[in-house]
mmCIF file of C-alpha atoms and ligand atoms in Angstrom:
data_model
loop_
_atom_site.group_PDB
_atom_site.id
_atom_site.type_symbol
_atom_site.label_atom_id
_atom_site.label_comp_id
_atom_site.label_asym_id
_atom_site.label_seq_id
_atom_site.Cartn_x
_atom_site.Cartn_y
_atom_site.Cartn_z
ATOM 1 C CA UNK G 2 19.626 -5.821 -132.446
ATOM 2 C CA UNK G 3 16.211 -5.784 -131.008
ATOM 3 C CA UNK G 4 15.841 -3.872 -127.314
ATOM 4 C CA UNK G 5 13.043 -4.299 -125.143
ATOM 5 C CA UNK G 6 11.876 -2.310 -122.291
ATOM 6 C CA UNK G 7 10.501 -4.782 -119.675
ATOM 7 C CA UNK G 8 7.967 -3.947 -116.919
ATOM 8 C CA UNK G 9 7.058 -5.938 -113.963
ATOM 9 C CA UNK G 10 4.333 -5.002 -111.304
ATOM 10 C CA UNK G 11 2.209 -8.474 -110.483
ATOM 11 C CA UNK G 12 3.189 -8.450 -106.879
ATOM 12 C CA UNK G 13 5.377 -7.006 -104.276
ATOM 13 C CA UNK G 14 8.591 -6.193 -106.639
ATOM 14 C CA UNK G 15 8.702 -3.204 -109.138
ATOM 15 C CA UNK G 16 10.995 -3.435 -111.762
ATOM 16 C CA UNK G 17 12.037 -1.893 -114.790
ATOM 17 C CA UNK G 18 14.674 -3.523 -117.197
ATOM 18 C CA UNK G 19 16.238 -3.045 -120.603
ATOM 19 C CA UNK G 20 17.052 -6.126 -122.614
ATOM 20 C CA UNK G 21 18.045 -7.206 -126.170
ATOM 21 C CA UNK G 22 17.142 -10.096 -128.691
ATOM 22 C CA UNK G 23 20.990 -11.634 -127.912
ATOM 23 C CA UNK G 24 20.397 -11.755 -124.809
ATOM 24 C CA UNK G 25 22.140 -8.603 -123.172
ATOM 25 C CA UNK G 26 20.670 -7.300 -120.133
ATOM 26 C CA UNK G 27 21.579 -3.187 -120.477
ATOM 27 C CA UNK G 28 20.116 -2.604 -116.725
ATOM 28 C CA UNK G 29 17.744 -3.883 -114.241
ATOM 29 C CA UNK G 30 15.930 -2.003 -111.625
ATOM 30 C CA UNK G 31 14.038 -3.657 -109.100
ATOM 31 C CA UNK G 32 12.807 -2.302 -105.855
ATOM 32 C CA UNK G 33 11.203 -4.698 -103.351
ATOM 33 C CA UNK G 34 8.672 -3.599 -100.778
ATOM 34 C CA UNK G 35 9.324 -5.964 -98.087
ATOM 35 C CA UNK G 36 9.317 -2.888 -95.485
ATOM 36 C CA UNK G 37 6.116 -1.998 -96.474
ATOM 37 C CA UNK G 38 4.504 -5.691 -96.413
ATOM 38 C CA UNK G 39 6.081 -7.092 -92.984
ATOM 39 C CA UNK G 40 3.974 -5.638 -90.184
ATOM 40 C CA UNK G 41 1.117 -7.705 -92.034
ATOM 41 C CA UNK G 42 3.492 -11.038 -92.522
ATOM 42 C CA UNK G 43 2.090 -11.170 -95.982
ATOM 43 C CA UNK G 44 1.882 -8.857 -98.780
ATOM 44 C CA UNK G 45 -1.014 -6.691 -98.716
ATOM 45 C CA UNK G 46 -2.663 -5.833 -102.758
ATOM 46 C CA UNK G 47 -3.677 -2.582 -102.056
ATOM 47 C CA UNK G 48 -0.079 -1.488 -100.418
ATOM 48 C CA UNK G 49 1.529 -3.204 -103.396
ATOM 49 C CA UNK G 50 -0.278 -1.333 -106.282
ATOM 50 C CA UNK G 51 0.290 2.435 -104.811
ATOM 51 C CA UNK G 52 4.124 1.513 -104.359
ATOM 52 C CA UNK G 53 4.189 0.350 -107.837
ATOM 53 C CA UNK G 54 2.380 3.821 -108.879
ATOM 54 C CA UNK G 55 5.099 5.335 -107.073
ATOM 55 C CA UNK G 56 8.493 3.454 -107.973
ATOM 56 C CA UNK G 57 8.408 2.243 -111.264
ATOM 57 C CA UNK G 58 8.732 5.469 -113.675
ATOM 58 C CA UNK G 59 11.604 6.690 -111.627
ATOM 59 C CA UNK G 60 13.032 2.874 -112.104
ATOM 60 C CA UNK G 61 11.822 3.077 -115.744
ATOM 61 C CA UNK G 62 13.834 6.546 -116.127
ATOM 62 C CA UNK G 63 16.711 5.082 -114.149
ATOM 63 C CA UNK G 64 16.927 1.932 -116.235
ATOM 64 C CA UNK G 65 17.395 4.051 -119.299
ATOM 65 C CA UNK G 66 19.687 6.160 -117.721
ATOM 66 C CA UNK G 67 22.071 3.199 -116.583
ATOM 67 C CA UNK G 68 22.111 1.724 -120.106
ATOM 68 C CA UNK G 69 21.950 5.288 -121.956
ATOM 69 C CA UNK G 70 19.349 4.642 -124.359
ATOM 70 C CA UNK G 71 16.225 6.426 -124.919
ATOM 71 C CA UNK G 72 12.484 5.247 -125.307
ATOM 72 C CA UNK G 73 13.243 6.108 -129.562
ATOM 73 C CA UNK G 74 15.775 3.247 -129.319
ATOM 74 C CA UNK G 75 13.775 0.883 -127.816
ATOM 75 C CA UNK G 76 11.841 -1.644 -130.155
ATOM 76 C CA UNK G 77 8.878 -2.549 -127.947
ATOM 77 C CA UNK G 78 7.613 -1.933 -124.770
ATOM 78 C CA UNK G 79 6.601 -5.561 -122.969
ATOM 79 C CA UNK G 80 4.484 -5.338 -119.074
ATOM 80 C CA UNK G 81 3.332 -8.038 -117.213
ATOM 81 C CA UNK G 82 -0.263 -8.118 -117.634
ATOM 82 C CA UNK G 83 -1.312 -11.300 -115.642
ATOM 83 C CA UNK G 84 -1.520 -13.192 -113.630
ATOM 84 C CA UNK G 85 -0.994 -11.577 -110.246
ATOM 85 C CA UNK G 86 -2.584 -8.908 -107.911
ATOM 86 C CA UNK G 87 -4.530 -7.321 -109.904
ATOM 87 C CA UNK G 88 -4.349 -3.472 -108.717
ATOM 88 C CA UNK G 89 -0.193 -4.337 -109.442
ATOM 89 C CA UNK G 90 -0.691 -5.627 -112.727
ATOM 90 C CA UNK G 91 -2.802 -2.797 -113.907
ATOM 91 C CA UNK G 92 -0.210 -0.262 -113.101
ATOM 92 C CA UNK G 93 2.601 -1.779 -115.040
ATOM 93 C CA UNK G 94 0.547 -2.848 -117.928
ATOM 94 C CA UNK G 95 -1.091 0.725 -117.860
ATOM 95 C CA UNK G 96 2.518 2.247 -117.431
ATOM 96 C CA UNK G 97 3.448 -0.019 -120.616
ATOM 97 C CA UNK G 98 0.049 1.205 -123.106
ATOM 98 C CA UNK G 99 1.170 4.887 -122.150
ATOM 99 C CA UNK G 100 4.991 4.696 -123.235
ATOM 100 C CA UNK G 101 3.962 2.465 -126.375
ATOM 101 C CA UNK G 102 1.300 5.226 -127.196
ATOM 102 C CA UNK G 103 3.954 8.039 -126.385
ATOM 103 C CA UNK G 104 6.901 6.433 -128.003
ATOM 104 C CA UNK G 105 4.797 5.258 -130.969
ATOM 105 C CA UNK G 106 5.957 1.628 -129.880
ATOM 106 C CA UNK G 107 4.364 -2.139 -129.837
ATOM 107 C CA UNK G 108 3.375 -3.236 -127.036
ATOM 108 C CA UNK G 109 3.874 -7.044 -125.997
ATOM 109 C CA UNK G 110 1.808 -8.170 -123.167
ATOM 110 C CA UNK G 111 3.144 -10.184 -121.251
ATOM 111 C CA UNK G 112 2.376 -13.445 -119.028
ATOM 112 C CA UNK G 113 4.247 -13.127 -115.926
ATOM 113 C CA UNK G 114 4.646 -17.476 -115.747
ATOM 114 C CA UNK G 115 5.715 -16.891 -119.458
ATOM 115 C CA UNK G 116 8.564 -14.234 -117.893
ATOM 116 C CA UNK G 117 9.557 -17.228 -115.614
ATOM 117 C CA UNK G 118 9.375 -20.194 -118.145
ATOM 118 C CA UNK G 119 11.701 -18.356 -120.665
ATOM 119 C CA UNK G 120 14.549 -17.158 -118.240
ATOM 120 C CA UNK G 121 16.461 -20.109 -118.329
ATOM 121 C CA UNK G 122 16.767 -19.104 -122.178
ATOM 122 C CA UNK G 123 17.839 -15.429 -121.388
ATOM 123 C CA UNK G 124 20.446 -17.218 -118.760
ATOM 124 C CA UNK G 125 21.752 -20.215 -121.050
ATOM 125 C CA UNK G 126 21.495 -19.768 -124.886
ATOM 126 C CA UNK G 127 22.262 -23.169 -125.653
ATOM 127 C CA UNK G 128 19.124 -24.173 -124.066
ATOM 128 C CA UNK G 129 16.440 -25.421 -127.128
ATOM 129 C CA UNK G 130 12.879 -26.329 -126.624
ATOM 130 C CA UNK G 131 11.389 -28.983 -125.633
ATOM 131 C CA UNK G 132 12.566 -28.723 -122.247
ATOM 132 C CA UNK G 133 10.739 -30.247 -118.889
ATOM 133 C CA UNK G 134 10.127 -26.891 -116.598
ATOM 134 C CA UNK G 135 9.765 -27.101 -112.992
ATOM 135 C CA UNK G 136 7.718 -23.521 -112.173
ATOM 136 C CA UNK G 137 7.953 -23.222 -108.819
ATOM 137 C CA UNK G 138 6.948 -19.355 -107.332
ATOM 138 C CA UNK G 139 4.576 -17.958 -104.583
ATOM 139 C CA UNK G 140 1.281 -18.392 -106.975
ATOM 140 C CA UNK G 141 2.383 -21.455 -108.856
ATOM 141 C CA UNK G 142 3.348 -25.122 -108.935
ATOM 142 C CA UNK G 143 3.795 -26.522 -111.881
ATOM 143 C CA UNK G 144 5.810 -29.473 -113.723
ATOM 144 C CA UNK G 145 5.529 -27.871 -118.069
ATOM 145 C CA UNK G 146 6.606 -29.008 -121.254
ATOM 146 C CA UNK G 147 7.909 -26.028 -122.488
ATOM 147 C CA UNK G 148 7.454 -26.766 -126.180
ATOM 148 C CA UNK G 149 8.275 -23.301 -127.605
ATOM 149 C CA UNK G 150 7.319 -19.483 -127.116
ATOM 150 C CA UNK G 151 3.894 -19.108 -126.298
ATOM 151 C CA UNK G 152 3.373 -23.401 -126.202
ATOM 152 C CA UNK G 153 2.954 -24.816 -123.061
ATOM 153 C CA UNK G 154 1.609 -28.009 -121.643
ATOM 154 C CA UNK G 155 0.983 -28.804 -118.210
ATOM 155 C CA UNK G 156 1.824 -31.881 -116.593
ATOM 156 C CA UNK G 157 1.392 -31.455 -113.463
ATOM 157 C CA UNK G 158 -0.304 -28.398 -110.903
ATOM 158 C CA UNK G 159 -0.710 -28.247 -107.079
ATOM 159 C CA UNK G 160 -4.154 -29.133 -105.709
ATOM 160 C CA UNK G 161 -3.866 -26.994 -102.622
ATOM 161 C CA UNK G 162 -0.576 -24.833 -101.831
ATOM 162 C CA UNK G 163 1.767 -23.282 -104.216
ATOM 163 C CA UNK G 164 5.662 -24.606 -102.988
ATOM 164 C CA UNK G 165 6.916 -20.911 -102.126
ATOM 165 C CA UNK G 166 3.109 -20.665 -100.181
ATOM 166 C CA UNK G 167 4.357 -23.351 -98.163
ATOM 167 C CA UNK G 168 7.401 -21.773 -97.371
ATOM 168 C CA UNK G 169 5.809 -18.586 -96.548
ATOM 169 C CA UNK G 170 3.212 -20.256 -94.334
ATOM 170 C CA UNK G 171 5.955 -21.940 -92.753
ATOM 171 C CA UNK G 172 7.992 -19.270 -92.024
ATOM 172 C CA UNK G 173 4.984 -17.281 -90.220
ATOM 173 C CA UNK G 174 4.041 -20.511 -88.258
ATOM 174 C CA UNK G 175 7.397 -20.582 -86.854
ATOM 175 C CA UNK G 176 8.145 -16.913 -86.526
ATOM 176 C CA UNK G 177 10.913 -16.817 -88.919
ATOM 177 C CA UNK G 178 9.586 -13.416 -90.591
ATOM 178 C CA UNK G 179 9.122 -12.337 -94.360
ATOM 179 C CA UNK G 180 9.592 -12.773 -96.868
ATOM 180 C CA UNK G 181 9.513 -16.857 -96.018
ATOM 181 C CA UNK G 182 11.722 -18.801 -98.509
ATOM 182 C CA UNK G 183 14.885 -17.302 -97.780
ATOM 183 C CA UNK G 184 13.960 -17.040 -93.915
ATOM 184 C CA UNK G 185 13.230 -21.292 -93.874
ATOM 185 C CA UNK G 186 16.207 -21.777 -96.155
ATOM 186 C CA UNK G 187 18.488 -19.737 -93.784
ATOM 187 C CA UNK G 188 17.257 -21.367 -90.737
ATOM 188 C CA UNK G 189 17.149 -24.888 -92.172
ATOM 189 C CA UNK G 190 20.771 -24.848 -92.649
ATOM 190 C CA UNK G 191 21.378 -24.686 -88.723
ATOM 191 C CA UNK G 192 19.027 -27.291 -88.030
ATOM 192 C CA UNK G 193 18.670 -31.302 -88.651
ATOM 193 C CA UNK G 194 16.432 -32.395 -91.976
ATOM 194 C CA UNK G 195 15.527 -36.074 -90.420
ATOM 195 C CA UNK G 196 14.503 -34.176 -86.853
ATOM 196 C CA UNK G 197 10.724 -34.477 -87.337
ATOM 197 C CA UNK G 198 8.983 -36.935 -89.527
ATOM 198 C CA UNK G 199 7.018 -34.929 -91.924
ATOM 199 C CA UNK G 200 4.697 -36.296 -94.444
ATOM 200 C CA UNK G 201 5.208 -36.472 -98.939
ATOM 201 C CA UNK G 202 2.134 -35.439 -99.837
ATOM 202 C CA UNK G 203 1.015 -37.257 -103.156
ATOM 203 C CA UNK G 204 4.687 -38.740 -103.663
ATOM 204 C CA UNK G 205 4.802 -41.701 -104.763
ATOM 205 C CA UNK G 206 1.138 -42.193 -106.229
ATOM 206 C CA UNK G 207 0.382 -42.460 -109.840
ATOM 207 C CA UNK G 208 -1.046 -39.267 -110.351
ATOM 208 C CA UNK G 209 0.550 -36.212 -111.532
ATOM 209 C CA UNK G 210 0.004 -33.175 -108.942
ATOM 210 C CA UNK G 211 1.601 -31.557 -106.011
ATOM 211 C CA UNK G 212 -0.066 -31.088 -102.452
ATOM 212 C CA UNK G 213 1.544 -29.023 -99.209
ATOM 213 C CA UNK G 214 -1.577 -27.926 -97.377
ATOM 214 C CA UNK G 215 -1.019 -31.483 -95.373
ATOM 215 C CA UNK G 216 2.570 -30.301 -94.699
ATOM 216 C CA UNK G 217 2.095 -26.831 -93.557
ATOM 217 C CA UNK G 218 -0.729 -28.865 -90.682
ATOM 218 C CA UNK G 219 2.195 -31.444 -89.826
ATOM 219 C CA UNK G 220 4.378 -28.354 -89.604
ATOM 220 C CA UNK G 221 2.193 -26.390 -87.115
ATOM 221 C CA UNK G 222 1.434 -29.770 -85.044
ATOM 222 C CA UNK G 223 5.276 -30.186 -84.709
ATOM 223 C CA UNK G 224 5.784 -26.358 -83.905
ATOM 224 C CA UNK G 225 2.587 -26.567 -80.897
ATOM 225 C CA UNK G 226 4.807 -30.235 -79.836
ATOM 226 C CA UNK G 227 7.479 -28.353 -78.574
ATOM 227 C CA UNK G 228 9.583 -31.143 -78.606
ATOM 228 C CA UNK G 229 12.034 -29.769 -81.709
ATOM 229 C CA UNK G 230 13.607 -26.184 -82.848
ATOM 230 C CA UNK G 231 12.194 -23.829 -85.294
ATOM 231 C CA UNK G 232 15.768 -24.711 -87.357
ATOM 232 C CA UNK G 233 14.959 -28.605 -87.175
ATOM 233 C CA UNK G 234 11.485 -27.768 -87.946
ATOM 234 C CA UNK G 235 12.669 -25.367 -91.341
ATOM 235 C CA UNK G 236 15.215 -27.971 -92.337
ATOM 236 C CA UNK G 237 12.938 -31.327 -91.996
ATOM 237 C CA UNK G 238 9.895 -28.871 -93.793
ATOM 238 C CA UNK G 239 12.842 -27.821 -96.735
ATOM 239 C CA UNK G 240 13.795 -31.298 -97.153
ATOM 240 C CA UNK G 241 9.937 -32.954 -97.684
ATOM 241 C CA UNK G 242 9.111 -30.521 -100.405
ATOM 242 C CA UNK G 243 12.243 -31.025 -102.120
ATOM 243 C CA UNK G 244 11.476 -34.806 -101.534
ATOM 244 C CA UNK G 245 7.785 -34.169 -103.290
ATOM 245 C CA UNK G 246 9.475 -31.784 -105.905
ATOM 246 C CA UNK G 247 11.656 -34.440 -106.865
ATOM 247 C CA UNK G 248 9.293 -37.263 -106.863
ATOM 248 C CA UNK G 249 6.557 -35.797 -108.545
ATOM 249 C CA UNK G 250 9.227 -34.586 -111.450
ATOM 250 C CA UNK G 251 11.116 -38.202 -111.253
ATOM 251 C CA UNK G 252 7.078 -39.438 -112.566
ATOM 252 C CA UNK G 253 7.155 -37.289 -115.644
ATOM 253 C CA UNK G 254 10.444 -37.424 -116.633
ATOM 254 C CA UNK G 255 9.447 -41.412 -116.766
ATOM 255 C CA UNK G 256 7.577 -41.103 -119.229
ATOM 256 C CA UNK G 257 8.686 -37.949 -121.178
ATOM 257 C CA UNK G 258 9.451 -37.855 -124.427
ATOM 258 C CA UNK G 259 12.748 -36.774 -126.083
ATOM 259 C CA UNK G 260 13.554 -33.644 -123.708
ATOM 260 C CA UNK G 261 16.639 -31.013 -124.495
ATOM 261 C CA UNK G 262 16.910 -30.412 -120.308
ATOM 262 C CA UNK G 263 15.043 -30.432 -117.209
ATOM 263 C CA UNK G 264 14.687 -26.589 -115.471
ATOM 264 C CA UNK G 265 13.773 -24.904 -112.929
ATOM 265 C CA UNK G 266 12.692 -21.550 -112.695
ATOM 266 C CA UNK G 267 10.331 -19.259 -110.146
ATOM 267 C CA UNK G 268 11.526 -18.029 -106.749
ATOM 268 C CA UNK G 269 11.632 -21.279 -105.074
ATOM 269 C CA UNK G 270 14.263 -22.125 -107.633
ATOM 270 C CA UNK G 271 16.733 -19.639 -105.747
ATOM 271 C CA UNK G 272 16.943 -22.246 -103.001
ATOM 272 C CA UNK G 273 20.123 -24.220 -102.802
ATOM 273 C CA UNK G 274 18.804 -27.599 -101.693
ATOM 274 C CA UNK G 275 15.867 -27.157 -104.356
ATOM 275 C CA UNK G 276 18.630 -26.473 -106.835
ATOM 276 C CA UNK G 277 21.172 -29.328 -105.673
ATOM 277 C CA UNK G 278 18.732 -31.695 -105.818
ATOM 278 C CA UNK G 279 17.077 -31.431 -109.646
ATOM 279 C CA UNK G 280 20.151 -31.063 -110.441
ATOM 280 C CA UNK G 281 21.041 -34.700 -109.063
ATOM 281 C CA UNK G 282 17.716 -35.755 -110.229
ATOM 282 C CA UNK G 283 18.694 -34.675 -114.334
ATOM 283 C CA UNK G 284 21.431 -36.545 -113.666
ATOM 284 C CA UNK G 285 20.131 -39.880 -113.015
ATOM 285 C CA UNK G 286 18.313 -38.785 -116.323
ATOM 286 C CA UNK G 287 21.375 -38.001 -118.107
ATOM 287 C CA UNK G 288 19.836 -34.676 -119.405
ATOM 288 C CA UNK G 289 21.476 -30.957 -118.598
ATOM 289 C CA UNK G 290 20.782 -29.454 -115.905
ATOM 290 C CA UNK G 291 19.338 -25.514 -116.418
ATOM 291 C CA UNK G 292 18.595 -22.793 -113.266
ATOM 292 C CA UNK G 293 18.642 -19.132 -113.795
ATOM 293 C CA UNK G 294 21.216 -17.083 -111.587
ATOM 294 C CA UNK G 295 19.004 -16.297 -108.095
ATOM 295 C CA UNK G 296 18.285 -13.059 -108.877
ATOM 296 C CA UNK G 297 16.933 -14.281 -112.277
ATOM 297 C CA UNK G 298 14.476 -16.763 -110.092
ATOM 298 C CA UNK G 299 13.100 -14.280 -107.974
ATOM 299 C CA UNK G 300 10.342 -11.910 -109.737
ATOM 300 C CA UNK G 301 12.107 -9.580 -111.555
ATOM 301 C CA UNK G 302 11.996 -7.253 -115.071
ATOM 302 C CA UNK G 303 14.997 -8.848 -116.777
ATOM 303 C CA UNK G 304 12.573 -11.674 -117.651
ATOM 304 C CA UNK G 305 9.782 -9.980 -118.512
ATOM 305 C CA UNK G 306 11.940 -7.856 -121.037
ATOM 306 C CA UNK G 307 13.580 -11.375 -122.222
ATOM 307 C CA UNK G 308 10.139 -13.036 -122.760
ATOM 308 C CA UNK G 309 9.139 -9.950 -124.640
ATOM 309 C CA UNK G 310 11.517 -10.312 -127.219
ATOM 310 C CA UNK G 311 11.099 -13.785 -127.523
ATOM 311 C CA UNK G 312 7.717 -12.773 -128.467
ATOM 312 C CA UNK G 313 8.451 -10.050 -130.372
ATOM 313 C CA UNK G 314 10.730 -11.919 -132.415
ATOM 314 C CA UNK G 315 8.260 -14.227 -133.346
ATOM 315 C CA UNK G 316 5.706 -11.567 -134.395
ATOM 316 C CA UNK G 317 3.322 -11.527 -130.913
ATOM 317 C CA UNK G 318 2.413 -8.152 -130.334
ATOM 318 C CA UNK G 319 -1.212 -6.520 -128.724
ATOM 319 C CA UNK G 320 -3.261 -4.263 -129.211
ATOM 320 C CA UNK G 321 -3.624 -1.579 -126.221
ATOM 321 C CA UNK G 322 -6.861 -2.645 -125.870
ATOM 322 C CA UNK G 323 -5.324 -6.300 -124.086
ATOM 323 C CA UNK G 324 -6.815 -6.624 -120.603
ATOM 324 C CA UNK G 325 -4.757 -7.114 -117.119
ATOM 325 C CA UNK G 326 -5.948 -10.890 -115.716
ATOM 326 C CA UNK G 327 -5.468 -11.547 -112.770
ATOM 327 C CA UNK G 328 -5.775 -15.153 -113.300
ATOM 328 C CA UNK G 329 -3.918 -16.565 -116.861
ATOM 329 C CA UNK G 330 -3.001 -20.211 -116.907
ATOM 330 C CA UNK G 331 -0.039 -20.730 -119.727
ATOM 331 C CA UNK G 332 -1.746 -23.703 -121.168
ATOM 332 C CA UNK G 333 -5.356 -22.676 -121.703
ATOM 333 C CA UNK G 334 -5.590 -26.455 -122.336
ATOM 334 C CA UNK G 335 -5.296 -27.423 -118.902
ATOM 335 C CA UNK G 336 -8.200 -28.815 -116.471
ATOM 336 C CA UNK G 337 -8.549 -26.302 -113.410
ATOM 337 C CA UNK G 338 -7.401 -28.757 -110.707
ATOM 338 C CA UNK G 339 -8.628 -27.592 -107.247
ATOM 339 C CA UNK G 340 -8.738 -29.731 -103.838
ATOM 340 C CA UNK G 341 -9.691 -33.540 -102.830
ATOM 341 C CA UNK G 342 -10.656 -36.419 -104.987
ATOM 342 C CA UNK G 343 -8.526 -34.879 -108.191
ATOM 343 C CA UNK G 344 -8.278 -38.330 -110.743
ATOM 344 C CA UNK G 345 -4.998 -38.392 -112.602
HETATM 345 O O1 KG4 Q 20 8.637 -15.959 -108.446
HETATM 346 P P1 KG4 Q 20 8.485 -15.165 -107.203
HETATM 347 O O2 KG4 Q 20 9.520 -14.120 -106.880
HETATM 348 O O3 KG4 Q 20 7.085 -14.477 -107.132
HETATM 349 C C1 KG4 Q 20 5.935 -15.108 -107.620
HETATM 350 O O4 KG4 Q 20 5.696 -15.027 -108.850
HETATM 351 O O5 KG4 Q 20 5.274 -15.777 -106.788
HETATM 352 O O6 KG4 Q 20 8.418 -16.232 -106.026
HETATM 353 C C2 KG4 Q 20 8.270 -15.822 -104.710
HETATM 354 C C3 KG4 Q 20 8.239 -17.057 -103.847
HETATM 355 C C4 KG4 Q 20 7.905 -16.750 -102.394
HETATM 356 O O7 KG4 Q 20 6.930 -17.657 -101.943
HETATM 357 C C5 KG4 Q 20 9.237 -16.939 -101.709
HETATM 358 O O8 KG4 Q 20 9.101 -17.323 -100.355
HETATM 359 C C6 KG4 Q 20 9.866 -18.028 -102.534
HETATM 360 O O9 KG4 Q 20 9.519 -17.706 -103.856
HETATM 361 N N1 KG4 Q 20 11.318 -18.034 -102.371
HETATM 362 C C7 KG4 Q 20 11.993 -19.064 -101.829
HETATM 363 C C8 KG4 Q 20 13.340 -18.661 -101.781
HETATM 364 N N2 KG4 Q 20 13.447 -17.405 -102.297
HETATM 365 C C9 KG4 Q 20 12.186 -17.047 -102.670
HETATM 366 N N3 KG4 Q 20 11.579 -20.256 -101.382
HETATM 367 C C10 KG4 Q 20 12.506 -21.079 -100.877
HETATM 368 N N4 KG4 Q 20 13.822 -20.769 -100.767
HETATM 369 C C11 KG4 Q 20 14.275 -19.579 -101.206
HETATM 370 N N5 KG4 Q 20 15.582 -19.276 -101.104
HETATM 371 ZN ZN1 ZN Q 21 6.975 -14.718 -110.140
#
């Protein structure tokens, strides 16, 4: 069976994890850096690519330790390579070009929204493509027909904010601390979700994309009101992007054609009322339901390993000469959408 070493460095999580084509995860490392990043509320690129430079051999060496293998047994060596901070990115993907060049391995570069799209296959392997992908993370909104490895078409993008954005911003406006989406979830479960009157950005309309720039302003017009807690606040802010999540997926899965699930991957995907309510939503639609465990949603190697063998298994290796991108959209198809006045 085919074992992958996975490497993931795009942001503010290191990881190293050992994986194999059915789907066996031998060990995961991860090592956050939220100590590092909170005096700044925000992570900071520079602070994130010398912790990677420090962390992630010993998690490499540690990950095949725990699952007592050695770089011979491995079949490939996959690394993020985009998109994502870019001095993060280069380390892993640099880390990755020296063990394939050491070990005499392939190397399978890989896109870190790929790492996302295909955990729901790692987690369920009765899920076949096509399948209707909600990507939610900290970089990314997106609604994806996830047609097979390496095929994707976009639906749908956001035209301002990315949904975990929002719930960062959110979290800093009302002093709830970092990282934000767990901080809004926690505190939205103590408060009231019809407290304030918040606006749906976009839901409703005809056209396809997300917006939560308008939110995050209604959010820090209700916070300078003083009229409501910070928990009604988080719970009525939770509950209008799960209301635009849900719309704006209700529209394509209209109009879809034959789908095997809907899914939801990306760290926003860890969130229960997220979860509960796509999950009502595929329902309606009579199709399965599909969410990767929450430690699977959050940024992590596991994925990157699993998308590597999907790739490898279909014959996509690179060359060491493959570049880091910091920016690498998953359809290449895809208009850049950006701001105002976007037409359908
Ligand atoms: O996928 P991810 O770990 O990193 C990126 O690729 O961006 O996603 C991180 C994002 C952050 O914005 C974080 O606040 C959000 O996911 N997030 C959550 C939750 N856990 C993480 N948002 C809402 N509720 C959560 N429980
Ligand atoms: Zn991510």
């Amino acid at each position: 069976m085919t074992l992958i070493l996975g490497l993931e460095s795009s942001c503010d999580e290191t990881a190293a994890a050992l994986v194999t084509g059915d789907r066996r995860i031998l060990a995961h490392k991860l090592a956050g850096q939220e100590a590092a990043h909170r005096p700044y509320g925000g992570v900071v690129p520079e602070i994130a690519a010398r912790a990677h430079v420090e962390i992630l051999m010993p998690l490499v060496e540690a990950a095949l330790a725990e699952a007592q293998v050695t770089l011979d047994d491995v079949d490939a060596i996959a690394a993020t390579a985009g998109p994502g901070l870019i001095g993060g990115v280069m380390v892993g993907l640099v880390t990755g070009k020296a063990l394939a060049l050491a070990a005499n391995k392939p190397l399978v570069a890989v896109n870190h929204l790929e790492g996302h799209a295909l955990s729901p296959r790692l987690a369920d392997p009765d899920l076949e493509f096509p399948y209707m992908l909600l990507l939610v993370s900290g970089g990314h909104c997106q609604l994806l027909r996830v047609e097979g490895v390496g095929q994707y078409r976009r639906l749908a993008t956001t035209i301002d904010d990315a949904a975990g954005e929002a719930f960062d911003k959110t979290a800093k406006l009302l002093g709830l601390g970092f990282p934000g989406g767990p901080a809004v979830e926690a505190a939205a479960r103590l408060g009231d979700p019809k407290a304030v009157k918040l606006p749906r950005p976009l839901a409703g309309t005809t056209e396809p994309h997300f917006s939560f720039a308008g939110l995050k302003s209604a959010v820090l017009r209700a916070r300078d009101a003083g009229t409501h807690s910070a928990e009604d606040i988080a719970a009525s802010f939770q509950q209008a992007v799960v209301d635009c999540l849900v719309d704006r997926t209700r529209r394509q899965l209209a109009d879809a054609d034959e789908l095997t699930a809907l899914v939801v991957a990306g760290g926003v995907a860890a969130n229960t009322a997220v979860r509960g309510s796509l999950q009502a939503l595929a329902a309606e639609h009579g199709l399965p339901f599909v969410a990767p465990p929450l430690w699977l949603c959050t940024d992590n190697a596991a994925m990157i390993g699993w998308a590597g063998a999907e790739r490898f298994a279909a014959g996509l290796t690179d060359g060491l000469d493959v570049a880091a991108r910091p920016r690498w959209p998953l359809d290449p198809m895809a208009e850049t959408v950006r701001g105002a006045g976007v037409k359908a």
